[in-house]
GROMACS .gro file of C-alpha atoms in nm:
model
   81
    1ILE     CA    1   0.001  -0.009   0.029
    2ALA     CA    2   0.250   0.256   0.035
    3LEU     CA    3   0.460   0.204  -0.311
    4ASN     CA    4   0.118   0.278  -0.418
    5GLN     CA    5   0.056   0.614  -0.221
    6GLU     CA    6   0.410   0.663  -0.302
    7ILE     CA    7   0.321   0.668  -0.705
    8ALA     CA    8  -0.016   0.836  -0.593
    9VAL     CA    9   0.189   1.155  -0.463
   10GLY     CA   10   0.423   1.162  -0.728
   11ARG     CA   11   0.151   1.158  -0.996
   12THR     CA   12   0.002   1.401  -0.843
   13PHE     CA   13   0.326   1.654  -0.792
   14ASN     CA   14   0.391   1.574  -1.187
   15ILE     CA   15   0.050   1.720  -1.274
   16LEU     CA   16   0.070   2.023  -1.029
   17TYR     CA   17   0.390   2.088  -1.138
   18PHE     CA   18   0.217   2.096  -1.473
   19ALA     CA   19  -0.035   2.307  -1.399
   20ALA     CA   20   0.135   2.573  -1.178
   21ASN     CA   21   0.336   2.638  -1.528
   22GLN     CA   22   0.018   2.699  -1.790
   23THR     CA   23  -0.069   3.035  -1.856
   24LYS     CA   24  -0.370   2.911  -1.973
   25PRO     CA   25  -0.701   2.685  -1.929
   26PHE     CA   26  -0.556   2.336  -1.999
   27GLN     CA   27  -0.763   2.015  -2.016
   28ALA     CA   28  -0.647   1.674  -1.853
   29ARG     CA   29  -0.532   1.543  -2.199
   30ASP     CA   30  -0.289   1.811  -2.194
   31GLY     CA   31  -0.130   1.643  -1.900
   32SER     CA   32  -0.193   1.275  -2.008
   33ASN     CA   33   0.217   1.265  -2.190
   34LEU     CA   34   0.358   1.339  -1.778
   35VAL     CA   35   0.195   1.017  -1.584
   36ASP     CA   36   0.320   0.719  -1.790
   37GLU     CA   37   0.032   0.458  -1.800
   38VAL     CA   38  -0.240   0.647  -1.641
   39SER     CA   39  -0.583   0.717  -1.830
   40CYS     CA   40  -0.685   1.047  -1.941
   41SER     CA   41  -0.982   0.973  -1.648
   42ALA     CA   42  -0.764   0.920  -1.407
   43ILE     CA   43  -0.580   1.230  -1.487
   44THR     CA   44  -0.881   1.387  -1.449
   45ARG     CA   45  -0.939   1.242  -1.095
   46TYR     CA   46  -0.601   1.365  -0.993
   47LEU     CA   47  -0.713   1.767  -1.169
   48ASN     CA   48  -1.045   1.713  -0.926
   49THR     CA   49  -0.860   1.664  -0.634
   50LEU     CA   50  -0.620   1.943  -0.691
   51VAL     CA   51  -0.953   2.149  -0.739
   52LYS     CA   52  -1.102   2.040  -0.403
   53LEU     CA   53  -0.744   2.092  -0.247
   54GLY     CA   54  -0.744   2.469  -0.409
   55MET     CA   55  -0.445   2.433  -0.622
   56LEU     CA   56  -0.659   2.465  -0.897
   57GLU     CA   57  -0.961   2.510  -1.038
   58LYS     CA   58  -1.231   2.479  -1.327
   59VAL     CA   59  -1.294   2.745  -1.560
   60THR     CA   60  -1.514   2.524  -1.784
   61PRO     CA   61  -1.677   2.148  -1.762
   62HIS     CA   62  -1.380   2.030  -1.928
   63LYS     CA   63  -1.081   2.302  -1.848
   64TYR     CA   64  -0.886   2.415  -1.546
   65GLN     CA   65  -0.632   2.693  -1.449
   66ARG     CA   66  -0.379   2.717  -1.163
   67THR     CA   67  -0.423   2.911  -0.899
   68ALA     CA   68  -0.208   3.158  -0.661
   69LEU     CA   69  -0.170   2.848  -0.417
   70ALA     CA   70  -0.035   2.635  -0.691
   71LYS     CA   71   0.161   2.892  -0.808
   72ARG     CA   72   0.304   2.958  -0.463
   73MET     CA   73   0.368   2.606  -0.379
   74MET     CA   74   0.552   2.523  -0.742
   75ASN     CA   75   0.776   2.893  -0.692
   76VAL     CA   76   0.606   2.963  -0.973
   77GLU     CA   77   0.652   3.307  -1.082
   78GLY     CA   78   0.443   3.524  -1.386
   79GLU     CA   79   0.093   3.698  -1.460
   80GLY     CA   80  -0.211   3.539  -1.446
   81LYS     CA   81  -0.416   3.306  -1.138
   0.00000   0.00000   0.00000
């Protein structure tokens, strides 16, 4: 179980890092090349978890964007939310 949790946390950080560096809204499929062997629907679940944590926000039913909290957590500079 610990290995599975470690893998899940690693995937979440990869997705959050990707998201924090996006200056425009993005879809789950845009980040799907970041995580090997993970379906687009699984990426969507990770993104929705990050929405619940306040790291991302949904701008449409299928598009997400970073929040200021995500930028701070990932130490990203730049304009936008």
